[in-house]
Structures are given as structure tokens and as C-alpha cells.
XYZ file of C-alpha atoms in Angstrom:
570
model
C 6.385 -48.824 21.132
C 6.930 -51.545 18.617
C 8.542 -51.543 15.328
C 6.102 -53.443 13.377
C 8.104 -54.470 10.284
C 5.300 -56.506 8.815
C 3.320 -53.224 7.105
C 3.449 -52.875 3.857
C 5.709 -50.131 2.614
C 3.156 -47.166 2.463
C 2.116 -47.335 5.741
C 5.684 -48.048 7.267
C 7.924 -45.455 5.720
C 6.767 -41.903 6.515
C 6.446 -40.273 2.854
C 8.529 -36.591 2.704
C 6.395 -34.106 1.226
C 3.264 -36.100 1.100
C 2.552 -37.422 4.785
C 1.920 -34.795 7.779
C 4.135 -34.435 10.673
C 7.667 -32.346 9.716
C 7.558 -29.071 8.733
C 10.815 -26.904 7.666
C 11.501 -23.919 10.079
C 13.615 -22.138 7.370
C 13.787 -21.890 3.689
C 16.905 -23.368 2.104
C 18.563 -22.900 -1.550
C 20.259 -25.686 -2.098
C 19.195 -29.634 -1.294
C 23.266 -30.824 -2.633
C 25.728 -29.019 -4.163
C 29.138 -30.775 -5.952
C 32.244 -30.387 -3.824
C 36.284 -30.610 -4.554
C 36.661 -33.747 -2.105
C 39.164 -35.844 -0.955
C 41.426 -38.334 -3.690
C 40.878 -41.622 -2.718
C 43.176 -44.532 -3.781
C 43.665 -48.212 -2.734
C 46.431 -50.669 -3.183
C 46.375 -54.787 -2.986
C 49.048 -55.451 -0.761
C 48.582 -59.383 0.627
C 51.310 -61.504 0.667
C 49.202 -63.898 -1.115
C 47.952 -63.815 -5.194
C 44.818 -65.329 -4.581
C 43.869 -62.441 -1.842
C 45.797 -59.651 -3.963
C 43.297 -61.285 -7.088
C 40.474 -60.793 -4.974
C 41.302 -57.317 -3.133
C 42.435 -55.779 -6.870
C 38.847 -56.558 -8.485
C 36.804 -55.040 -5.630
C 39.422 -51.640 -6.479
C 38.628 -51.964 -9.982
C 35.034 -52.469 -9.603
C 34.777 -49.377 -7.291
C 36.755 -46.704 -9.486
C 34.727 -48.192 -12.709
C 31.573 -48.671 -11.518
C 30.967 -46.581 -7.778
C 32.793 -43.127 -7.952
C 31.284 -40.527 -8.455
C 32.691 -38.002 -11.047
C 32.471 -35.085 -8.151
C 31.198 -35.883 -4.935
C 28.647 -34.219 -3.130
C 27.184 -32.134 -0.325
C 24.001 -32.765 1.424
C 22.204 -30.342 3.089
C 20.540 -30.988 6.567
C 17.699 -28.370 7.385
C 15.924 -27.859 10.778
C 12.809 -28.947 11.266
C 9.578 -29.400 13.647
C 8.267 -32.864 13.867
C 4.972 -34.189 15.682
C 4.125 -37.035 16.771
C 7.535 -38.457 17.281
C 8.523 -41.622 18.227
C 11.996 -43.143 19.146
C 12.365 -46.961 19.225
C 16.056 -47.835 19.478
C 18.397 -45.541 16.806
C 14.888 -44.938 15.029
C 12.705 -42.101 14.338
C 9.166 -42.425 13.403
C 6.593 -39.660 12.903
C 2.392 -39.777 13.189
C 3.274 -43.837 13.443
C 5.691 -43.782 10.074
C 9.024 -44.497 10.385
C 11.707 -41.598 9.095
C 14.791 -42.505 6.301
C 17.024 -39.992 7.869
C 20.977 -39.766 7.863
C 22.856 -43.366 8.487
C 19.899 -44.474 10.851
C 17.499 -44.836 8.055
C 20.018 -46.972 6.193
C 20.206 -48.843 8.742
C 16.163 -48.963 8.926
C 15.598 -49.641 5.303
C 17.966 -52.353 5.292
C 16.457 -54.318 8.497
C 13.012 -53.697 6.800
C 14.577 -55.251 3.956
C 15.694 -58.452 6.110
C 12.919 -59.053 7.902
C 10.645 -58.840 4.831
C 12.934 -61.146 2.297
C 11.409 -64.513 3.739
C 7.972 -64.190 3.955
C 8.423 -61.021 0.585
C 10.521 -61.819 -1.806
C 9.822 -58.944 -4.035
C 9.776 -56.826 -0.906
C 12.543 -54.149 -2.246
C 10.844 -53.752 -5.238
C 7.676 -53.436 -3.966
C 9.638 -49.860 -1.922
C 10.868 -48.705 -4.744
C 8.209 -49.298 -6.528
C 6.256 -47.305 -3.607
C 8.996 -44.372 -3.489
C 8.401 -43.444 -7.040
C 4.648 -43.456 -6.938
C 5.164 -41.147 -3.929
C 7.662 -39.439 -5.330
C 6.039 -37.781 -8.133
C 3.701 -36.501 -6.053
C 5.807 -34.962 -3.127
C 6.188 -31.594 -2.236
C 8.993 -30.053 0.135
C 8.042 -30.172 3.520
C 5.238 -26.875 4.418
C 7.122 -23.826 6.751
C 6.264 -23.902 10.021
C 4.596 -20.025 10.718
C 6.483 -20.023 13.686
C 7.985 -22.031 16.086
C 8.598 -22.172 19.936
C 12.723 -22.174 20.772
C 11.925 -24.115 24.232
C 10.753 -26.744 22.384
C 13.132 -29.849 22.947
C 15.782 -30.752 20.136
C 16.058 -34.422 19.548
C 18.493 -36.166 17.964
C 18.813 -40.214 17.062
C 21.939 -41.901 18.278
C 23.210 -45.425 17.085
C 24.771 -45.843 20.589
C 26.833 -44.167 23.283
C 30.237 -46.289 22.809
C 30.885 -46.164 19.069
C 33.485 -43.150 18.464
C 32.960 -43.150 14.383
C 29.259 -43.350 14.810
C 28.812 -40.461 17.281
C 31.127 -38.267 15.570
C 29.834 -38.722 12.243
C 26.297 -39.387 12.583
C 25.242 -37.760 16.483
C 27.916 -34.978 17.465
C 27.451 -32.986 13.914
C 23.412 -32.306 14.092
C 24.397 -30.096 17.222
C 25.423 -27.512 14.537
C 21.216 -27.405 13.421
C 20.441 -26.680 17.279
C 23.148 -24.344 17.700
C 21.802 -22.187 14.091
C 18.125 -22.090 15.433
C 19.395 -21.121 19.213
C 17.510 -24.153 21.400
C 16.633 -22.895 24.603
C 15.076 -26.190 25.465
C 16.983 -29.735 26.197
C 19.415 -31.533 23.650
C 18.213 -34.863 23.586
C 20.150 -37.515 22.426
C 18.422 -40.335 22.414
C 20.127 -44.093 22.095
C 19.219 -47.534 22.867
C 22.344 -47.603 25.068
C 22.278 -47.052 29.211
C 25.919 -46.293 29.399
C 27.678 -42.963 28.181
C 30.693 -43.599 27.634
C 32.978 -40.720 28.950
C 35.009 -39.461 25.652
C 31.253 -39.032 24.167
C 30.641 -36.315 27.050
C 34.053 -34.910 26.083
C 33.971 -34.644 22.760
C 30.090 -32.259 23.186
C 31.656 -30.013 25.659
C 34.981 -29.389 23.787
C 33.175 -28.502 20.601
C 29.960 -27.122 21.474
C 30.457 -25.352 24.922
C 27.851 -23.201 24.096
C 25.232 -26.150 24.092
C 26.582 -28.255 26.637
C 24.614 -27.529 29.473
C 21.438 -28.220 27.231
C 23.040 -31.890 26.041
C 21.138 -34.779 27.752
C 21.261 -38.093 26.765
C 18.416 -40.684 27.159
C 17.512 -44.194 26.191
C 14.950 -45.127 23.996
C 12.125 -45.763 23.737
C 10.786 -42.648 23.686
C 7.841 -40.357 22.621
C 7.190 -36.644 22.087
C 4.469 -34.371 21.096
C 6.557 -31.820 19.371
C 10.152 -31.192 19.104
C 12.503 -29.238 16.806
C 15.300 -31.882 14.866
C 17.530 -31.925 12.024
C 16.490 -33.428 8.394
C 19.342 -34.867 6.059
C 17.796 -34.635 2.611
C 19.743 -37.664 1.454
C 17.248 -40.532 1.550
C 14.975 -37.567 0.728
C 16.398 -37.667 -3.059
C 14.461 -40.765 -3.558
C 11.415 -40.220 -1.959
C 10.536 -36.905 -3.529
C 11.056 -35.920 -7.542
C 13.114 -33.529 -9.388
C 9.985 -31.159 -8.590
C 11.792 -30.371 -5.386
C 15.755 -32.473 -5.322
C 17.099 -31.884 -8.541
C 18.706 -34.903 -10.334
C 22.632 -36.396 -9.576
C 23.172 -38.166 -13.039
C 25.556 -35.867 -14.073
C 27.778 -36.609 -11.057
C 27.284 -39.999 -11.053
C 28.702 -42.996 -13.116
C 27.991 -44.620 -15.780
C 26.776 -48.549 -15.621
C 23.825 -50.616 -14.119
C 24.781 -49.852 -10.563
C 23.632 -46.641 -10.270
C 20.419 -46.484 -10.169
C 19.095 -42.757 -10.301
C 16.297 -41.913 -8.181
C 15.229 -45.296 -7.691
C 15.157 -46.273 -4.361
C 17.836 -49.261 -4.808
C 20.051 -50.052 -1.616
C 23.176 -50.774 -3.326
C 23.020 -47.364 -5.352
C 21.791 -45.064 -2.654
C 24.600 -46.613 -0.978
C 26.876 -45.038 -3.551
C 24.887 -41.756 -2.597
C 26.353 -42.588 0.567
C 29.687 -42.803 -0.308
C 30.623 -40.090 -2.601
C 28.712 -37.538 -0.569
C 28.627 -36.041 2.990
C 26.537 -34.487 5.330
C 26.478 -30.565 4.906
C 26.859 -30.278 8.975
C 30.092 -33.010 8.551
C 31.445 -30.018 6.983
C 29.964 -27.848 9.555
C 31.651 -30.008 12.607
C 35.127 -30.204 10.824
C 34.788 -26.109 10.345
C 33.537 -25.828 13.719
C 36.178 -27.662 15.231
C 39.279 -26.909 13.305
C 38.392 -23.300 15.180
C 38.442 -24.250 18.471
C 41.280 -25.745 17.951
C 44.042 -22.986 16.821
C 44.399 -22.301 20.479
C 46.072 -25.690 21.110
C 49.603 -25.568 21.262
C 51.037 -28.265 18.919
C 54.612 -27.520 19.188
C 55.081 -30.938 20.747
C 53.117 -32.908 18.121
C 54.419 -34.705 15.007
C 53.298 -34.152 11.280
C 54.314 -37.557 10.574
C 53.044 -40.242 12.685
C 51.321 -43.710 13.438
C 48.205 -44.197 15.742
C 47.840 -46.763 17.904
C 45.391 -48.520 20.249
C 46.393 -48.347 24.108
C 47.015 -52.281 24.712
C 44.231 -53.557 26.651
C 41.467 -50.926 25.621
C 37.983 -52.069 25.304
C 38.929 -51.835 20.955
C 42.404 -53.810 21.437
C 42.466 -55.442 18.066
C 46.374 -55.461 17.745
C 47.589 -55.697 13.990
C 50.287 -58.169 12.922
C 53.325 -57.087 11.694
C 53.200 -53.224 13.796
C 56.016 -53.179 15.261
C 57.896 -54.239 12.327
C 56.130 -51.192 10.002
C 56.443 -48.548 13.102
C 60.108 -49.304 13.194
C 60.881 -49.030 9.279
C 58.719 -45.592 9.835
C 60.839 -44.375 12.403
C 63.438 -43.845 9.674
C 61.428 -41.222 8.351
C 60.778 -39.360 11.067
C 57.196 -41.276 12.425
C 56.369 -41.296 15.569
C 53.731 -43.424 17.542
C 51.099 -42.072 19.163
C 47.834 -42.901 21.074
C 44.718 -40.682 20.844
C 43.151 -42.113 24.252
C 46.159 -40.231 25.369
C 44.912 -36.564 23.635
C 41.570 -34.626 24.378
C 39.642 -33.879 22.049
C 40.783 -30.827 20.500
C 44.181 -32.121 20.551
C 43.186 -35.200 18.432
C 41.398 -32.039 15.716
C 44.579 -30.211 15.643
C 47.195 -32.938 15.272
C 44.996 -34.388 12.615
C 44.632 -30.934 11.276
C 48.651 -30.168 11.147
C 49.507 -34.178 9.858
C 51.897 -34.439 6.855
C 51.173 -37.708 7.090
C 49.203 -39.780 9.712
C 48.963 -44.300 9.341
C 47.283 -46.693 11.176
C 44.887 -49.265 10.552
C 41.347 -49.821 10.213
C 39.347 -48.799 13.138
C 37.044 -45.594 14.675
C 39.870 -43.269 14.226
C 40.171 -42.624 10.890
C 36.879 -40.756 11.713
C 39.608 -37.825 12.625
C 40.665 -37.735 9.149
C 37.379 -35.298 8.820
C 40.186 -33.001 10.160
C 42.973 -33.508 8.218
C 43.864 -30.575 5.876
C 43.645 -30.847 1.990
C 47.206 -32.265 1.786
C 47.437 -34.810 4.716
C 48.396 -37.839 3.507
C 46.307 -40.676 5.437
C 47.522 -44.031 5.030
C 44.655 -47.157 6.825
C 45.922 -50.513 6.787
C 43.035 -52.857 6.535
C 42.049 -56.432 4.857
C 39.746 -57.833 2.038
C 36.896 -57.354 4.835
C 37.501 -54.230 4.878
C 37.628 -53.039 1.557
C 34.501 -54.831 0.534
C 32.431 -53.697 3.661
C 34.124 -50.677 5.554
C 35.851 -49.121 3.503
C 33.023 -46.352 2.310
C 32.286 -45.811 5.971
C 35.276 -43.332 5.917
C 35.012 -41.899 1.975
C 32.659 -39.108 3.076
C 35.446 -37.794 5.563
C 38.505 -37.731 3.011
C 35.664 -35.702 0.916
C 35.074 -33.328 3.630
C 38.955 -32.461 4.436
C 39.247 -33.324 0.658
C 42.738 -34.636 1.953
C 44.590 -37.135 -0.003
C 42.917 -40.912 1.506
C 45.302 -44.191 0.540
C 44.020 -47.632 1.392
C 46.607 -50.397 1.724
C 44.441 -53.835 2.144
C 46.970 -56.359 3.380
C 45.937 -59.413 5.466
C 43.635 -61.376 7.734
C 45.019 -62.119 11.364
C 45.156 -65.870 11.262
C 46.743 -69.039 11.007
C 46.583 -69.166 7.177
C 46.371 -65.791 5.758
C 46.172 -67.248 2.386
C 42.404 -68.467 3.482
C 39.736 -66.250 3.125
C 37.089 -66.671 5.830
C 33.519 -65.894 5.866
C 33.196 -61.987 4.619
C 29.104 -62.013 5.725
C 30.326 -62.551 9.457
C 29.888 -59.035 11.309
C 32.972 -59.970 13.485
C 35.215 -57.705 11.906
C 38.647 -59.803 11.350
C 42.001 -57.997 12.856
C 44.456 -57.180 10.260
C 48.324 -58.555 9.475
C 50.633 -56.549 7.705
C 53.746 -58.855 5.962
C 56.429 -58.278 3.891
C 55.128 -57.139 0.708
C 52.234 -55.280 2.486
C 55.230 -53.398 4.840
C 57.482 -52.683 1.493
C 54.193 -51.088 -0.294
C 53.879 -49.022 2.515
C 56.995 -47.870 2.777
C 57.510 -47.226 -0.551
C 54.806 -44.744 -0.545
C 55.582 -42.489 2.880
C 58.787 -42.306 0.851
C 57.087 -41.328 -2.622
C 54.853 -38.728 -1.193
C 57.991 -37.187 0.991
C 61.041 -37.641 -1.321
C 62.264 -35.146 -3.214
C 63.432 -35.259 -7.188
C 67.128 -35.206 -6.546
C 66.604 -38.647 -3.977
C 65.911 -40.216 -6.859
C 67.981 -43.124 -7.632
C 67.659 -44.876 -10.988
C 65.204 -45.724 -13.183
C 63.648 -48.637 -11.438
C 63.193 -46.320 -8.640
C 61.742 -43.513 -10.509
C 59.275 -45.847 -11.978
C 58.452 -47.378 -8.757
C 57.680 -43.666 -7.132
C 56.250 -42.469 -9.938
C 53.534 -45.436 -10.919
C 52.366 -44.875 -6.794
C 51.999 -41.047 -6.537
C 50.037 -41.502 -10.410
C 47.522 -44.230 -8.828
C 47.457 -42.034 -6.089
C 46.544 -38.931 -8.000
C 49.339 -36.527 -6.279
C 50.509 -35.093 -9.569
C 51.133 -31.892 -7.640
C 54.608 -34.440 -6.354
C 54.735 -36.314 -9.539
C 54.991 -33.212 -11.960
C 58.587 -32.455 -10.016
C 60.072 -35.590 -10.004
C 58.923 -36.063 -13.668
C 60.428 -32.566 -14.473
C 63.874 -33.247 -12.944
C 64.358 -36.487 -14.978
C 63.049 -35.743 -18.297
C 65.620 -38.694 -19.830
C 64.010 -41.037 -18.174
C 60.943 -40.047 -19.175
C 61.553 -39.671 -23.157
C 62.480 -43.504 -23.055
C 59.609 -44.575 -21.029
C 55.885 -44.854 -22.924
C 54.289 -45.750 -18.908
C 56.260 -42.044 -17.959
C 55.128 -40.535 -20.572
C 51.488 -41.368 -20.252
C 52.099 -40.331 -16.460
C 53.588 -37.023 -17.437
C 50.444 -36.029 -19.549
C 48.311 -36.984 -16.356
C 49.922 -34.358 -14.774
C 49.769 -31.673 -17.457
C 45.561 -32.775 -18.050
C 45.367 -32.127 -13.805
C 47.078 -28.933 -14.380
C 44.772 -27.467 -16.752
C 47.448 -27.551 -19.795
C 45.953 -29.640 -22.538
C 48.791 -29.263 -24.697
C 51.320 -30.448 -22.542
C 49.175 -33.893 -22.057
C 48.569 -33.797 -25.780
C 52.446 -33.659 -26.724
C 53.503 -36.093 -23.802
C 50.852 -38.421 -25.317
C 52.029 -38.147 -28.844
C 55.289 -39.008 -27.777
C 54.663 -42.261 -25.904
C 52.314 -42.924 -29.088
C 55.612 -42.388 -31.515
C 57.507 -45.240 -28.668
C 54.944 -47.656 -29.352
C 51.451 -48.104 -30.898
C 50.097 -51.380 -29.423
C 48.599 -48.854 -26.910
C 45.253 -47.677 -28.685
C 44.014 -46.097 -25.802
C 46.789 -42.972 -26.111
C 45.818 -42.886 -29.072
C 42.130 -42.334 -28.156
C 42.888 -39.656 -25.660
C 45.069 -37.342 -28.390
C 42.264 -37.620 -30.170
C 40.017 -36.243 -27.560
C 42.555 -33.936 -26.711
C 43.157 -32.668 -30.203
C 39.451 -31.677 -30.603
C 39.029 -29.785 -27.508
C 42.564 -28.199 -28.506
C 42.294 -27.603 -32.510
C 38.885 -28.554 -33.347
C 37.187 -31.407 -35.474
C 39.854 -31.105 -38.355
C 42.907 -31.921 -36.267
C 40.944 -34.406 -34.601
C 39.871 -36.184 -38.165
C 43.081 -36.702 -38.923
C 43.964 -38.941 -35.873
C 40.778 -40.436 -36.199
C 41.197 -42.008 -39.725
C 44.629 -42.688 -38.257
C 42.873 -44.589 -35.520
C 40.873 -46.379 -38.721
C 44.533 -47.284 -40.212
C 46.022 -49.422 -36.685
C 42.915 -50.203 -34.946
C 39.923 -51.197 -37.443
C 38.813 -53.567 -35.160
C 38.405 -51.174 -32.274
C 37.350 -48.136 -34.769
C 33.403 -48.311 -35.303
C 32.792 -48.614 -31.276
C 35.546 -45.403 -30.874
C 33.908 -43.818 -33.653
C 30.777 -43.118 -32.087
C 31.408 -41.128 -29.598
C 32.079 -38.437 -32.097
C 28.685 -38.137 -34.314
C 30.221 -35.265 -36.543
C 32.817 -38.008 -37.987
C 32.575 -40.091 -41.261
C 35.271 -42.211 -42.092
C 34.232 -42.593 -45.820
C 34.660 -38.534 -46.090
C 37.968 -37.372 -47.845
């Protein structure tokens, strides 16, 4: 079996809803659905400018221009495919290969590579493909009836790679454990070794299936079998006929890209959504789990990496941060040293768990909705792994803080190659270790630990760019002279009124950091918004031609996102 990446798109990709071969085996409602998710925020914190320049423009970029307004759900259904094919993590079906989950990421963009020298225009010519197809797709047709001793097949990046089984591998079990498979579970993997926390991790949280699970290497062919579809690729390849549109969820700017089949934007589909049997796994697990004792875990504590492990990759600067954590109660632990369903329920019972980057954080899937996860990683990180672990603080919808720091080198100030897939180990220095610290101790202090107004402003300008305004409302509440004098406290105080559903309290807040100073149009801009939805267009016409009086320059562009308004009517 040979994937032949030199066919044209229409007879590489298998087309959803217009080529044979997959059929659903149950009717479903719902293709994605808006969730709650996680808060996700991210700090510069290099020791160096020119990295902190570089790390605080990839932030910016990503809260302007790739976060979703609500993330999303995704839902996997269970399917019969014929035909089937497996040719290292990929799927193909009646000789077309399958966009499914992470794998056909993974497939699109190799297509993509091995196309660009001999095809320049090769990704437009998919996209071009995928809309043409799409308007003409159907959902899949219902299978009458199928045979439960069919096999159940499932693709598998490879049998070493804790965040990739977890994430993409472990969770489809939850499709063959819905439909009851009385046949074989085969997972199916270019790799010849199984590594043993992979065999763990499927009896500790499907014992039911266990005896079914087999794994095999690929490649690897099959008549029939019984599988689970992610309908994520699935949104581009098939119209609003049958996946209804995202726009409203998604933001504004060139990047996104709708329905169009464009790698960077389905790869913010990626990231501000999850896998509906994600969800399924955390659920699944997080019950299993509240027979574990945890009486001897911490809530507050940093992971390591057992020295010597086949992922050693120590961080610089660890032992310094572990022992300025110690003073607030951390401890260190290992999770080589914890089965599985210990690692789900000290995750699930964190107040606050740190380490950084690596295949753990895939545990944060776990952590309840106000864990506090802390990853320590670099400007490699942030520009290439850092979504790899956004659809898991969705999923827990826990409270996710990034803290890029530094590379592990001889001059930290030099950035090296970012294209290299060596992943570089991370340093942590003093301003990087003082960021840090100065967070654990804003998300744990209380209001009365408060020490002056230098302090208060440095808590308080953290737990705002971290969105906890459930902490910040407190501290701002217990200091309320501090915040009268302070326009930046202020403006943080109506944050935390507009989170808590109490426009009027954000409105008055506002209008008093307006009265401190008025070379900050922008408050001005959000009273006004604020007094519309409050008092309606009258209230709101006043601060408009108010707006006219300081900021004529900035006026007409304001202006027109209210079409009701004249400024030439009395």
C-alpha cells in the first residue's frame, strides 16, 4: 500500500457525503455546539527585550486575530467504512485518503509539502476542490444495519507519544464502547513497540474494552470495519446543507477563513475547539477516579520529569522556581511515579499544578474549572505548541496561564532556528521566576495580604490579563481608595462588574476613570456601548456627540458602528 501523493486532489482526498465507502450507524443532532471553555492567558517573561518583543506580538496576534469568541465542540459519530486502508497514522477508504481528527492534519499538510515543488498553487487548487465538493455533499447514508463483530479500528500516530495517544487514540474508545463492539479494538500505528503506560492507561479507563484492545502496525487493510468520524475537517468538505456555519464564533480579520479549506484557519478550528469524545474521556475518567484516595496528594504542586527518562529535557532555572514555590506550600512531584487514575484525580483536585512544556499538560483535560495550570515554555513554544494543549483547558474549561521564558543555551538572547522540529529545552531566569511567582501568589492571596499600592497594582494587572475576576472583584472591593485614584483600577474594576453580568457597575467604574483622565478614548467608547444597552439610544447620543467634542479625529470611524446616529441632529 502506497501513499501516492502525486494525484490530483479529487482523486486523493476521499469526498464526505459525495464518495462511497462510510456510512453513519446512528443519527446525530448536533455536528458542534459552543461550549464555556477554559480562559487562556500568556505572559512574555524572557530575560531579554528582544525575545520579550518577539514572544508579546505572537500573544497579541493570537487574542486579536485567532480566538475564538466561544469555543467549540465537535461531535465524533460511529461509522462503517469499506474498503479501508491503513498506511502509517493514515486512513484511506475505496483508495481515497480520509481528513479525520489530528491525523488528517497531519495528511493534508504532508500533501501540501510534497506537492509545493513540483504545484505551486497546490493548496488552492484543494480548496478550490473542497468547495466544488462541498456544495454538493450530503451527510454520510445510514447503514440499515450493522454487524457488532465487525472489527473497530482506530488510527494511531504512534505507541510512545503520551499527548498524542491520550488526545487523539485513547478517547475514540468511548465510540466503541456506545455501539457495544464485540469484535477486536484495533489500534493501528506505524510503531512495533507499545510502550507500557499506553497499555495502562486502556485498562484503567476502559476495563470494559480491554480485553478487545489490540494493537497492530500498519500497513493494513480491511473489508469492513466499524470506526469513529470527527466531523471537524468535515466542516469544510461538506456545506451549510449539512454543518451549519462557525462565523459567529469566530473572529474577525483575514485569518479566518470560513469554510474554505485554508490550513492556517482550520487550524484555528483546531484550536478553539475539541473533540466531543475529549469531553467524553475527561467525564469518563474523572469517574473512575473518585475511588482513589488522594488524602496524600497536594493541590498545589510542580511536575517533574524522572532524571534520566527517555523525555529528560531538564529546564534551567528548576530548582531555583521549585524552591521559591515551596514557600507556598508546592510540592514536587513525578507522574511516572502515579498510575493512571492517580495522575486524573490529582489533576482533578489541583489548586494549582506548574511545570513546563511537555506531554503532561495533556492531564490538564482533568483539571477542574478552577485549577490554575501554570506551563513554562519558550518562543518555540508559543509560536508552534502552544495550541496543541488549548483544546484541553477548553474541555476542563480550567483557568490555562502560559509563561514563555527562555531557550536552553549559551546565549539566550539568540533566537535559533524556530522551523527546526527539535523542540529547544526551556530556561527559566530571574524575571521569568519573579513573573511566576508573582502570580501563584495573585491567584492564592487574599485582600487583606495586600501590601501597598504598587502591590495591589501588580496583583491586580495579572489576575485582569488572566481573566480571574472571580479573585480580582475581592481584592478590588477591599481597597476601594486605591482604586478611586487609579484610572488602570478603575478600568479593571468595570471588567469585573461586565464578567459579572452588572452593566451598571462597569458603566459607573468607567465613567469614573473617564472623569481621572480623558486621553483614554477607548473608555470612553465602551460607556458608550454600555449606555445604549443600559438606557437606550438617547443616553448613548449624548456621549456620542461628547465623543465628537475630544476625539474628532477618531469620531467618523467610531461613529459607524452605530447606524441610528447623526451627529448633525440636535
Amino acid at each position: 500500500m502506497k501513499v501516492d501523493f502525486s494525484k490530483p486532489p479529487e482523486a486523493f482526498f476521499h469526498a464526505p457525503g459525495n464518495d462511497t465507502g462510510i456510512e453513519m450507524l446512528h443519527e446525530f443532532n448536533w455536528a458542534w455546539r459552543p461550549v464555556e471553555g477554559g480562559t487562556i492567558s500568556a505572559f512574555a517573561a524572557s530575560d531579554h527585550q528582544n525575545v520579550n518583543d518577539q514572544i508579546n506580538s505572537h500573544i497579541n496576534t493570537h487574542f486579536n486575530q485567532r480566538r475564538f469568541h466561544q469555543p467549540v465542540e465537535i461531535n465524533t459519530i460511529p461509522v462503517r467504512m469499506r474498503d479501508v486502508g491503513y498506511k502509517h497514522s493514515f486512513v484511506s477508504v475505496a483508495g481515497k485518503w480520509v481528513l479525520q481528527g489530528a491525523s488528517g492534519t497531519r495528511l493534508r499538510n504532508k500533501y501540501y509539502q510534497k506537492n509545493l515543488g513540483s504545484t505551486p498553487e497546490i493548496d488552492h487548487n484543494v480548496k478550490a476542490k473542497f468547495e466544488q465538493q462541498a456544495a454538493t455533499a450530503r451527510m454520510f447514508p445510514m447503514a440499515n444495519e450493522f454487524d457488532p463483530k465487525l472489527d473497530f479500528t482506530i488510527e494511531c500516530r504512534n505507541t510512545f507519544n503520551f499527548y498524542h495517544f491520550l488526545t487523539e487514540t485513547l478517547c475514540q474508545l468511548c465510540t466503541a464502547a456506545d455501539i457495544n463492539v464485540e469484535g477486536r479494538i484495533i489500534i493501528l500505528s506505524p510503531s512495533e513497540d507499545v510502550k507500557p503506560f499506553i497499555r495502562e492507561w486502556v485498562d484503567a479507563i476502559f476495563p470494559d474494552l480491554k480485553d478487545k484492545v489490540v494493537f497492530q502496525t500498519t500497513p493494513a487493510s480491511f473489508e469492513t470495519v466499524l470506526s469513529a468520524f470527527n466531523l471537524r475537517h468535515a466542516y469544510c468538505q461538506m456545506g451549510p446543507q449539512v454543518i451549519p456555519d462557525l462565523d459567529a464564533f469566530a473572529p474577525d480579520g483575514w485569518m479566518w477563513q470560513g469554510r474554505k479549506a485554508d490550513r492556517p484557519s482550520q487550524a484555528l478550528l483546531a484550536m478553539n475547539s475539541f473533540d466531543r469524545n475529549l469531553r467524553r474521556l475527561r467525564e469518563r475518567a474523572l469517574r473512575l477516579a473518585d475511588d482513589v484516595d488522594i488524602r496524600r496528594f497536594p493541590k498545589r504542586f510542580y511536575v517533574a520529569r524522572k532524571p534520566g527518562g527517555p523525555r529528560d529535557r531538564t529546564m534551567r532555572g528548576e530548582d531555583d522556581l521549585v524552591a521559591k514555590l515551596q514557600n507556598f506550600g508546592f510540592q514536587k512531584i513525578y507522574f511516572e511515579d502515579l498510575t493512571p487514575l492517580q495522575q486524573v484525580a490529582i489533576v482533578a483536585n489541583a489548586e494549582v499544578m506548574i511545570s513546563y512544556h511537555g506531554a503532561g499538560f495533556t492531564n490538564m483535560m482533568f483539571a477542574n474549572p478552577k485549577t490554575h495550570v501554570l506551563e513554562i515554555g519558550n518562543l518555540q513554544s508559543a509560536l508552534y505548541r502552544w495550541a496543541d494543549f488549548m483544546p484541553h483547558a477548553h474541555v476542563s474549561g480550567c483557568n490555562y496561564t502560559c509563561f514563555f521564558a527562555d531557550f536552553y543555551s549559551d546565549d539566550p538572547s539568540h533566537v535559533p532556528d524556530m522551523r527546526s522540529n527539535n523542540l529547544q529545552p526551556v530556561a527559566i531566569g530571574e524575571v521569568g521566576i519573579r513573573k511566576v511567582i508573582t502570580y501563584v501568589e495573585a491567584v492564592l492571596i487574599h485582600p487583606k495580604d495586600i501590601k501597598n499600592h504598587d502591590h495591589l497594582m501588580q496583583i491586580a494587572l495579572l489576575l485582569n490579563s488572566g481573566k480571574n475576576f472571580e479573585k480580582l472583584s475581592p481584592i478590588l472591593a477591599q481597597h476601594k481608595n486605591m482604586v478611586a485614584a487609579n484610572v488602570d483600577l478603575l478600568v479593571m474594576q468595570a471588567n469585573c462588574h461586565r464578567h459579572t453580568g452588572n452593566p451598571r457597575g462597569a458603566f459607573d467604574s468607567l465613567s469614573a476613570a473617564w472623569r481621572l483622565t480623558t486621553r483614554r478614548p477607548v473608555i470612553l467608547e465602551r460607556m458608550v456601548r454600555l449606555a445604549a444597552e443600559i438606557s437606550g439610544r438617547e443616553a448613548a447620543r449624548l456621549l456620542l456627540n461628547l465623543h465628537l467634542k475630544h476625539y474628532p479625529g477618531r469620531h467618523r470611524t467610531f461613529q459607524n458602528h452605530f447606524d441610528w446616529y447623526d451627529p448633525d441632529e440636535p
